[in-house]
Amino acid sequence: MTKIFLVSITKNMDEPVSEQKVKEKVFEKKSKLKAYLNKEGYMKESKNQYVKITGESILVAAIQKIKIKK
């Protein structure tokens, strides 16, 4: 069984009820995922969620672990 990690990054604007999906990335190793999030400036919010706050928006990275049977 193989595991991959899918990161869905959404951008929340300061305006009411405006949320848009920015991008999705796939990582084979958790260490590479964490290195990417640290490099981009994300802070851990909960078990599978990281947050990056900029002047005009809030980026939320939600992580999903997906198991694939071979």
PDB file of N, CA, C and O in Angstrom:
ATOM      1  N   MET A   1       0.848  -1.172   0.000  1.00  0.00           N
ATOM      2  CA  MET A   1       0.000   0.000   0.000  1.00  0.00           C
ATOM      3  C   MET A   1       0.901   1.245   0.000  1.00  0.00           C
ATOM      4  O   MET A   1       1.856   1.323   0.735  1.00  0.00           O
ATOM      5  N   THR A   2       0.565   2.188  -0.827  1.00  0.00           N
ATOM      6  CA  THR A   2       1.315   3.426  -0.954  1.00  0.00           C
ATOM      7  C   THR A   2       0.483   4.571  -0.389  1.00  0.00           C
ATOM      8  O   THR A   2      -0.726   4.586  -0.537  1.00  0.00           O
ATOM      9  N   LYS A   3       1.182   5.526   0.240  1.00  0.00           N
ATOM     10  CA  LYS A   3       0.503   6.717   0.752  1.00  0.00           C
ATOM     11  C   LYS A   3       0.971   7.940  -0.023  1.00  0.00           C
ATOM     12  O   LYS A   3       2.151   8.055  -0.336  1.00  0.00           O
ATOM     13  N   ILE A   4       0.043   8.818  -0.343  1.00  0.00           N
ATOM     14  CA  ILE A   4       0.378  10.126  -0.894  1.00  0.00           C
ATOM     15  C   ILE A   4      -0.344  11.181  -0.072  1.00  0.00           C
ATOM     16  O   ILE A   4      -1.315  10.889   0.623  1.00  0.00           O
ATOM     17  N   PHE A   5       0.160  12.398  -0.142  1.00  0.00           N
ATOM     18  CA  PHE A   5      -0.430  13.499   0.611  1.00  0.00           C
ATOM     19  C   PHE A   5      -0.893  14.566  -0.371  1.00  0.00           C
ATOM     20  O   PHE A   5      -0.120  15.059  -1.179  1.00  0.00           O
ATOM     21  N   LEU A   6      -2.185  14.897  -0.311  1.00  0.00           N
ATOM     22  CA  LEU A   6      -2.786  15.902  -1.174  1.00  0.00           C
ATOM     23  C   LEU A   6      -3.012  17.168  -0.361  1.00  0.00           C
ATOM     24  O   LEU A   6      -3.631  17.125   0.706  1.00  0.00           O
ATOM     25  N   VAL A   7      -2.495  18.287  -0.863  1.00  0.00           N
ATOM     26  CA  VAL A   7      -2.672  19.574  -0.195  1.00  0.00           C
ATOM     27  C   VAL A   7      -3.578  20.440  -1.056  1.00  0.00           C
ATOM     28  O   VAL A   7      -3.281  20.682  -2.224  1.00  0.00           O
ATOM     29  N   SER A   8      -4.687  20.878  -0.493  1.00  0.00           N
ATOM     30  CA  SER A   8      -5.606  21.797  -1.168  1.00  0.00           C
ATOM     31  C   SER A   8      -5.471  23.158  -0.506  1.00  0.00           C
ATOM     32  O   SER A   8      -5.748  23.305   0.678  1.00  0.00           O
ATOM     33  N   ILE A   9      -5.038  24.137  -1.287  1.00  0.00           N
ATOM     34  CA  ILE A   9      -4.819  25.483  -0.749  1.00  0.00           C
ATOM     35  C   ILE A   9      -5.940  26.393  -1.225  1.00  0.00           C
ATOM     36  O   ILE A   9      -6.171  26.527  -2.427  1.00  0.00           O
ATOM     37  N   THR A  10      -6.658  26.988  -0.272  1.00  0.00           N
ATOM     38  CA  THR A  10      -7.724  27.933  -0.606  1.00  0.00           C
ATOM     39  C   THR A  10      -7.341  29.316  -0.111  1.00  0.00           C
ATOM     40  O   THR A  10      -6.646  29.460   0.895  1.00  0.00           O
ATOM     41  N   LYS A  11      -7.816  30.319  -0.818  1.00  0.00           N
ATOM     42  CA  LYS A  11      -7.505  31.709  -0.492  1.00  0.00           C
ATOM     43  C   LYS A  11      -8.779  32.383  -0.012  1.00  0.00           C
ATOM     44  O   LYS A  11      -9.760  32.461  -0.747  1.00  0.00           O
ATOM     45  N   ASN A  12      -8.774  32.850   1.233  1.00  0.00           N
ATOM     46  CA  ASN A  12      -9.919  33.564   1.800  1.00  0.00           C
ATOM     47  C   ASN A  12      -9.607  35.052   1.810  1.00  0.00           C
ATOM     48  O   ASN A  12      -8.616  35.478   2.383  1.00  0.00           O
ATOM     49  N   MET A  13     -10.467  35.829   1.183  1.00  0.00           N
ATOM     50  CA  MET A  13     -10.283  37.281   1.139  1.00  0.00           C
ATOM     51  C   MET A  13     -11.002  37.912   2.333  1.00  0.00           C
ATOM     52  O   MET A  13     -11.818  37.267   2.982  1.00  0.00           O
ATOM     53  N   ASP A  14     -10.710  39.166   2.603  1.00  0.00           N
ATOM     54  CA  ASP A  14     -11.345  39.881   3.706  1.00  0.00           C
ATOM     55  C   ASP A  14     -12.816  40.181   3.435  1.00  0.00           C
ATOM     56  O   ASP A  14     -13.579  40.449   4.338  1.00  0.00           O
ATOM     57  N   GLU A  15     -13.212  40.148   2.176  1.00  0.00           N
ATOM     58  CA  GLU A  15     -14.602  40.431   1.827  1.00  0.00           C
ATOM     59  C   GLU A  15     -15.496  39.291   2.304  1.00  0.00           C
ATOM     60  O   GLU A  15     -15.077  38.152   2.354  1.00  0.00           O
ATOM     61  N   PRO A  16     -16.751  39.586   2.655  1.00  0.00           N
ATOM     62  CA  PRO A  16     -17.644  38.540   3.161  1.00  0.00           C
ATOM     63  C   PRO A  16     -17.920  37.448   2.131  1.00  0.00           C
ATOM     64  O   PRO A  16     -18.147  37.712   0.968  1.00  0.00           O
ATOM     65  N   VAL A  17     -17.874  36.244   2.578  1.00  0.00           N
ATOM     66  CA  VAL A  17     -18.197  35.038   1.817  1.00  0.00           C
ATOM     67  C   VAL A  17     -17.504  35.008   0.448  1.00  0.00           C
ATOM     68  O   VAL A  17     -18.142  34.882  -0.582  1.00  0.00           O
ATOM     69  N   SER A  18     -16.208  35.158   0.443  1.00  0.00           N
ATOM     70  CA  SER A  18     -15.479  34.983  -0.814  1.00  0.00           C
ATOM     71  C   SER A  18     -14.335  34.011  -0.563  1.00  0.00           C
ATOM     72  O   SER A  18     -13.405  34.301   0.162  1.00  0.00           O
ATOM     73  N   GLU A  19     -14.481  32.842  -1.132  1.00  0.00           N
ATOM     74  CA  GLU A  19     -13.458  31.813  -0.997  1.00  0.00           C
ATOM     75  C   GLU A  19     -13.218  31.225  -2.373  1.00  0.00           C
ATOM     76  O   GLU A  19     -14.152  30.940  -3.103  1.00  0.00           O
ATOM     77  N   GLN A  20     -11.964  31.093  -2.733  1.00  0.00           N
ATOM     78  CA  GLN A  20     -11.666  30.525  -4.030  1.00  0.00           C
ATOM     79  C   GLN A  20     -10.499  29.555  -3.922  1.00  0.00           C
ATOM     80  O   GLN A  20      -9.570  29.786  -3.172  1.00  0.00           O
ATOM     81  N   LYS A  21     -10.589  28.461  -4.639  1.00  0.00           N
ATOM     82  CA  LYS A  21      -9.532  27.466  -4.612  1.00  0.00           C
ATOM     83  C   LYS A  21      -8.346  27.976  -5.406  1.00  0.00           C
ATOM     84  O   LYS A  21      -8.497  28.462  -6.513  1.00  0.00           O
ATOM     85  N   VAL A  22      -7.185  27.901  -4.816  1.00  0.00           N
ATOM     86  CA  VAL A  22      -5.992  28.396  -5.480  1.00  0.00           C
ATOM     87  C   VAL A  22      -5.288  27.261  -6.219  1.00  0.00           C
ATOM     88  O   VAL A  22      -5.138  27.305  -7.422  1.00  0.00           O
ATOM     89  N   LYS A  23      -4.876  26.216  -5.489  1.00  0.00           N
ATOM     90  CA  LYS A  23      -4.167  25.130  -6.149  1.00  0.00           C
ATOM     91  C   LYS A  23      -4.162  23.875  -5.291  1.00  0.00           C
ATOM     92  O   LYS A  23      -4.445  23.919  -4.100  1.00  0.00           O
ATOM     93  N   GLU A  24      -3.813  22.775  -5.935  1.00  0.00           N
ATOM     94  CA  GLU A  24      -3.655  21.499  -5.247  1.00  0.00           C
ATOM     95  C   GLU A  24      -2.294  20.941  -5.602  1.00  0.00           C
ATOM     96  O   GLU A  24      -1.843  21.073  -6.739  1.00  0.00           O
ATOM     97  N   LYS A  25      -1.626  20.322  -4.634  1.00  0.00           N
ATOM     98  CA  LYS A  25      -0.317  19.709  -4.856  1.00  0.00           C
ATOM     99  C   LYS A  25      -0.322  18.323  -4.247  1.00  0.00           C
ATOM    100  O   LYS A  25      -1.003  18.074  -3.261  1.00  0.00           O
ATOM    101  N   VAL A  26       0.472  17.423  -4.841  1.00  0.00           N
ATOM    102  CA  VAL A  26       0.591  16.055  -4.350  1.00  0.00           C
ATOM    103  C   VAL A  26       2.044  15.814  -3.946  1.00  0.00           C
ATOM    104  O   VAL A  26       2.970  16.176  -4.681  1.00  0.00           O
ATOM    105  N   PHE A  27       2.220  15.208  -2.775  1.00  0.00           N
ATOM    106  CA  PHE A  27       3.545  14.866  -2.272  1.00  0.00           C
ATOM    107  C   PHE A  27       3.594  13.385  -1.944  1.00  0.00           C
ATOM    108  O   PHE A  27       2.635  12.828  -1.415  1.00  0.00           O
ATOM    109  N   GLU A  28       4.723  12.748  -2.257  1.00  0.00           N
ATOM    110  CA  GLU A  28       4.885  11.332  -1.953  1.00  0.00           C
ATOM    111  C   GLU A  28       5.349  11.102  -0.519  1.00  0.00           C
ATOM    112  O   GLU A  28       5.086  10.059   0.051  1.00  0.00           O
ATOM    113  N   LYS A  29       6.071  12.070   0.044  1.00  0.00           N
ATOM    114  CA  LYS A  29       6.589  11.928   1.400  1.00  0.00           C
ATOM    115  C   LYS A  29       6.125  13.085   2.270  1.00  0.00           C
ATOM    116  O   LYS A  29       6.053  14.226   1.817  1.00  0.00           O
ATOM    117  N   LYS A  30       5.829  12.770   3.516  1.00  0.00           N
ATOM    118  CA  LYS A  30       5.374  13.792   4.455  1.00  0.00           C
ATOM    119  C   LYS A  30       6.474  14.815   4.726  1.00  0.00           C
ATOM    120  O   LYS A  30       6.195  15.992   4.926  1.00  0.00           O
ATOM    121  N   SER A  31       7.730  14.372   4.720  1.00  0.00           N
ATOM    122  CA  SER A  31       8.840  15.290   4.963  1.00  0.00           C
ATOM    123  C   SER A  31       8.933  16.357   3.870  1.00  0.00           C
ATOM    124  O   SER A  31       9.202  17.529   4.159  1.00  0.00           O
ATOM    125  N   LYS A  32       8.678  15.969   2.614  1.00  0.00           N
ATOM    126  CA  LYS A  32       8.698  16.948   1.522  1.00  0.00           C
ATOM    127  C   LYS A  32       7.522  17.912   1.636  1.00  0.00           C
ATOM    128  O   LYS A  32       7.647  19.100   1.335  1.00  0.00           O
ATOM    129  N   LEU A  33       6.393  17.412   2.076  1.00  0.00           N
ATOM    130  CA  LEU A  33       5.211  18.248   2.297  1.00  0.00           C
ATOM    131  C   LEU A  33       5.496  19.298   3.363  1.00  0.00           C
ATOM    132  O   LEU A  33       5.249  20.482   3.163  1.00  0.00           O
ATOM    133  N   LYS A  34       6.041  18.857   4.502  1.00  0.00           N
ATOM    134  CA  LYS A  34       6.335  19.790   5.588  1.00  0.00           C
ATOM    135  C   LYS A  34       7.407  20.802   5.180  1.00  0.00           C
ATOM    136  O   LYS A  34       7.317  21.979   5.534  1.00  0.00           O
ATOM    137  N   ALA A  35       8.401  20.365   4.415  1.00  0.00           N
ATOM    138  CA  ALA A  35       9.442  21.284   3.938  1.00  0.00           C
ATOM    139  C   ALA A  35       8.842  22.360   3.034  1.00  0.00           C
ATOM    140  O   ALA A  35       9.197  23.541   3.133  1.00  0.00           O
ATOM    141  N   TYR A  36       7.904  21.964   2.167  1.00  0.00           N
ATOM    142  CA  TYR A  36       7.238  22.918   1.281  1.00  0.00           C
ATOM    143  C   TYR A  36       6.448  23.948   2.090  1.00  0.00           C
ATOM    144  O   TYR A  36       6.534  25.154   1.844  1.00  0.00           O
ATOM    145  N   LEU A  37       5.659  23.466   3.066  1.00  0.00           N
ATOM    146  CA  LEU A  37       4.837  24.378   3.874  1.00  0.00           C
ATOM    147  C   LEU A  37       5.707  25.343   4.680  1.00  0.00           C
ATOM    148  O   LEU A  37       5.393  26.526   4.779  1.00  0.00           O
ATOM    149  N   ASN A  38       6.805  24.854   5.247  1.00  0.00           N
ATOM    150  CA  ASN A  38       7.707  25.726   6.002  1.00  0.00           C
ATOM    151  C   ASN A  38       8.368  26.751   5.094  1.00  0.00           C
ATOM    152  O   ASN A  38       8.499  27.922   5.456  1.00  0.00           O
ATOM    153  N   LYS A  39       8.785  26.324   3.899  1.00  0.00           N
ATOM    154  CA  LYS A  39       9.430  27.232   2.947  1.00  0.00           C
ATOM    155  C   LYS A  39       8.479  28.338   2.510  1.00  0.00           C
ATOM    156  O   LYS A  39       8.881  29.489   2.352  1.00  0.00           O
ATOM    157  N   GLU A  40       7.204  28.002   2.342  1.00  0.00           N
ATOM    158  CA  GLU A  40       6.206  28.971   1.897  1.00  0.00           C
ATOM    159  C   GLU A  40       5.688  29.860   3.035  1.00  0.00           C
ATOM    160  O   GLU A  40       4.940  30.796   2.780  1.00  0.00           O
ATOM    161  N   GLY A  41       6.033  29.557   4.282  1.00  0.00           N
ATOM    162  CA  GLY A  41       5.644  30.409   5.403  1.00  0.00           C
ATOM    163  C   GLY A  41       4.328  30.045   6.076  1.00  0.00           C
ATOM    164  O   GLY A  41       3.702  30.894   6.718  1.00  0.00           O
ATOM    165  N   TYR A  42       3.903  28.804   5.960  1.00  0.00           N
ATOM    166  CA  TYR A  42       2.661  28.361   6.606  1.00  0.00           C
ATOM    167  C   TYR A  42       2.920  27.990   8.067  1.00  0.00           C
ATOM    168  O   TYR A  42       3.992  27.491   8.406  1.00  0.00           O
ATOM    169  N   MET A  43       1.928  28.235   8.923  1.00  0.00           N
ATOM    170  CA  MET A  43       1.988  27.880  10.341  1.00  0.00           C
ATOM    171  C   MET A  43       0.925  26.826  10.618  1.00  0.00           C
ATOM    172  O   MET A  43      -0.179  26.896  10.076  1.00  0.00           O
ATOM    173  N   LYS A  44       1.245  25.875  11.474  1.00  0.00           N
ATOM    174  CA  LYS A  44       0.311  24.795  11.785  1.00  0.00           C
ATOM    175  C   LYS A  44      -0.840  25.329  12.626  1.00  0.00           C
ATOM    176  O   LYS A  44      -0.642  25.995  13.628  1.00  0.00           O
ATOM    177  N   GLU A  45      -2.066  25.026  12.185  1.00  0.00           N
ATOM    178  CA  GLU A  45      -3.254  25.458  12.914  1.00  0.00           C
ATOM    179  C   GLU A  45      -3.885  24.282  13.656  1.00  0.00           C
ATOM    180  O   GLU A  45      -4.268  24.400  14.808  1.00  0.00           O
ATOM    181  N   SER A  46      -4.007  23.151  12.990  1.00  0.00           N
ATOM    182  CA  SER A  46      -4.552  21.944  13.617  1.00  0.00           C
ATOM    183  C   SER A  46      -3.866  20.738  12.985  1.00  0.00           C
ATOM    184  O   SER A  46      -2.908  20.893  12.229  1.00  0.00           O
ATOM    185  N   LYS A  47      -4.364  19.549  13.274  1.00  0.00           N
ATOM    186  CA  LYS A  47      -3.681  18.325  12.828  1.00  0.00           C
ATOM    187  C   LYS A  47      -3.394  18.306  11.330  1.00  0.00           C
ATOM    188  O   LYS A  47      -2.286  18.000  10.914  1.00  0.00           O
ATOM    189  N   ASN A  48      -4.352  18.611  10.518  1.00  0.00           N
ATOM    190  CA  ASN A  48      -4.176  18.548   9.071  1.00  0.00           C
ATOM    191  C   ASN A  48      -4.442  19.878   8.387  1.00  0.00           C
ATOM    192  O   ASN A  48      -4.914  19.920   7.254  1.00  0.00           O
ATOM    193  N   GLN A  49      -4.151  20.975   9.067  1.00  0.00           N
ATOM    194  CA  GLN A  49      -4.428  22.285   8.495  1.00  0.00           C
ATOM    195  C   GLN A  49      -3.319  23.275   8.844  1.00  0.00           C
ATOM    196  O   GLN A  49      -2.889  23.364   9.989  1.00  0.00           O
ATOM    197  N   TYR A  50      -2.870  23.990   7.825  1.00  0.00           N
ATOM    198  CA  TYR A  50      -1.841  25.018   7.984  1.00  0.00           C
ATOM    199  C   TYR A  50      -2.395  26.331   7.459  1.00  0.00           C
ATOM    200  O   TYR A  50      -3.241  26.340   6.558  1.00  0.00           O
ATOM    201  N   VAL A  51      -1.903  27.464   8.008  1.00  0.00           N
ATOM    202  CA  VAL A  51      -2.425  28.781   7.638  1.00  0.00           C
ATOM    203  C   VAL A  51      -1.267  29.725   7.331  1.00  0.00           C
ATOM    204  O   VAL A  51      -0.227  29.697   7.993  1.00  0.00           O
ATOM    205  N   LYS A  52      -1.474  30.565   6.323  1.00  0.00           N
ATOM    206  CA  LYS A  52      -0.519  31.622   5.977  1.00  0.00           C
ATOM    207  C   LYS A  52      -1.314  32.918   5.855  1.00  0.00           C
ATOM    208  O   LYS A  52      -2.274  32.994   5.078  1.00  0.00           O
ATOM    209  N   ILE A  53      -0.935  33.920   6.623  1.00  0.00           N
ATOM    210  CA  ILE A  53      -1.662  35.191   6.622  1.00  0.00           C
ATOM    211  C   ILE A  53      -0.817  36.243   5.916  1.00  0.00           C
ATOM    212  O   ILE A  53       0.328  36.476   6.284  1.00  0.00           O
ATOM    213  N   THR A  54      -1.412  36.853   4.893  1.00  0.00           N
ATOM    214  CA  THR A  54      -0.760  37.963   4.199  1.00  0.00           C
ATOM    215  C   THR A  54      -1.579  39.225   4.456  1.00  0.00           C
ATOM    216  O   THR A  54      -2.616  39.161   5.106  1.00  0.00           O
ATOM    217  N   GLY A  55      -1.142  40.343   3.923  1.00  0.00           N
ATOM    218  CA  GLY A  55      -1.831  41.607   4.160  1.00  0.00           C
ATOM    219  C   GLY A  55      -3.271  41.630   3.715  1.00  0.00           C
ATOM    220  O   GLY A  55      -4.141  42.163   4.391  1.00  0.00           O
ATOM    221  N   GLU A  56      -3.569  41.027   2.568  1.00  0.00           N
ATOM    222  CA  GLU A  56      -4.928  41.111   2.027  1.00  0.00           C
ATOM    223  C   GLU A  56      -5.698  39.795   2.033  1.00  0.00           C
ATOM    224  O   GLU A  56      -6.874  39.775   1.690  1.00  0.00           O
ATOM    225  N   SER A  57      -5.062  38.694   2.421  1.00  0.00           N
ATOM    226  CA  SER A  57      -5.781  37.424   2.385  1.00  0.00           C
ATOM    227  C   SER A  57      -5.220  36.422   3.390  1.00  0.00           C
ATOM    228  O   SER A  57      -4.166  36.635   3.975  1.00  0.00           O
ATOM    229  N   ILE A  58      -5.956  35.344   3.548  1.00  0.00           N
ATOM    230  CA  ILE A  58      -5.556  34.229   4.402  1.00  0.00           C
ATOM    231  C   ILE A  58      -5.551  32.979   3.528  1.00  0.00           C
ATOM    232  O   ILE A  58      -6.555  32.650   2.904  1.00  0.00           O
ATOM    233  N   LEU A  59      -4.417  32.290   3.474  1.00  0.00           N
ATOM    234  CA  LEU A  59      -4.309  31.053   2.717  1.00  0.00           C
ATOM    235  C   LEU A  59      -4.400  29.884   3.685  1.00  0.00           C
ATOM    236  O   LEU A  59      -3.701  29.856   4.693  1.00  0.00           O
ATOM    237  N   VAL A  60      -5.272  28.941   3.381  1.00  0.00           N
ATOM    238  CA  VAL A  60      -5.467  27.771   4.240  1.00  0.00           C
ATOM    239  C   VAL A  60      -5.091  26.522   3.444  1.00  0.00           C
ATOM    240  O   VAL A  60      -5.632  26.287   2.363  1.00  0.00           O
ATOM    241  N   ALA A  61      -4.161  25.747   3.985  1.00  0.00           N
ATOM    242  CA  ALA A  61      -3.733  24.499   3.339  1.00  0.00           C
ATOM    243  C   ALA A  61      -4.299  23.327   4.128  1.00  0.00           C
ATOM    244  O   ALA A  61      -3.965  23.130   5.290  1.00  0.00           O
ATOM    245  N   ALA A  62      -5.190  22.566   3.493  1.00  0.00           N
ATOM    246  CA  ALA A  62      -5.784  21.383   4.116  1.00  0.00           C
ATOM    247  C   ALA A  62      -5.097  20.145   3.550  1.00  0.00           C
ATOM    248  O   ALA A  62      -4.969  19.998   2.335  1.00  0.00           O
ATOM    249  N   ILE A  63      -4.650  19.256   4.428  1.00  0.00           N
ATOM    250  CA  ILE A  63      -3.890  18.077   4.021  1.00  0.00           C
ATOM    251  C   ILE A  63      -4.755  16.827   4.146  1.00  0.00           C
ATOM    252  O   ILE A  63      -5.421  16.630   5.158  1.00  0.00           O
ATOM    253  N   GLN A  64      -4.710  15.997   3.105  1.00  0.00           N
ATOM    254  CA  GLN A  64      -5.411  14.712   3.115  1.00  0.00           C
ATOM    255  C   GLN A  64      -4.393  13.616   2.838  1.00  0.00           C
ATOM    256  O   GLN A  64      -3.597  13.729   1.906  1.00  0.00           O
ATOM    257  N   LYS A  65      -4.421  12.570   3.657  1.00  0.00           N
ATOM    258  CA  LYS A  65      -3.569  11.411   3.402  1.00  0.00           C
ATOM    259  C   LYS A  65      -4.395  10.393   2.626  1.00  0.00           C
ATOM    260  O   LYS A  65      -5.477  10.006   3.067  1.00  0.00           O
ATOM    261  N   ILE A  66      -3.885   9.972   1.476  1.00  0.00           N
ATOM    262  CA  ILE A  66      -4.606   9.039   0.621  1.00  0.00           C
ATOM    263  C   ILE A  66      -3.790   7.757   0.512  1.00  0.00           C
ATOM    264  O   ILE A  66      -2.601   7.788   0.174  1.00  0.00           O
ATOM    265  N   LYS A  67      -4.440   6.623   0.807  1.00  0.00           N
ATOM    266  CA  LYS A  67      -3.787   5.327   0.703  1.00  0.00           C
ATOM    267  C   LYS A  67      -4.206   4.667  -0.609  1.00  0.00           C
ATOM    268  O   LYS A  67      -5.385   4.607  -0.932  1.00  0.00           O
ATOM    269  N   ILE A  68      -3.210   4.168  -1.337  1.00  0.00           N
ATOM    270  CA  ILE A  68      -3.454   3.526  -2.627  1.00  0.00           C
ATOM    271  C   ILE A  68      -2.973   2.092  -2.548  1.00  0.00           C
ATOM    272  O   ILE A  68      -1.822   1.849  -2.212  1.00  0.00           O
ATOM    273  N   LYS A  69      -3.847   1.155  -2.888  1.00  0.00           N
ATOM    274  CA  LYS A  69      -3.454  -0.253  -2.917  1.00  0.00           C
ATOM    275  C   LYS A  69      -2.830  -0.565  -4.257  1.00  0.00           C
ATOM    276  O   LYS A  69      -3.334  -0.159  -5.300  1.00  0.00           O
ATOM    277  N   LYS A  70      -1.722  -1.309  -4.211  1.00  0.00           N
ATOM    278  CA  LYS A  70      -1.052  -1.708  -5.459  1.00  0.00           C
ATOM    279  C   LYS A  70      -1.360  -3.135  -5.788  1.00  0.00           C
ATOM    280  O   LYS A  70      -1.610  -3.941  -4.986  1.00  0.00           O
TER     281      LYS A  70
END
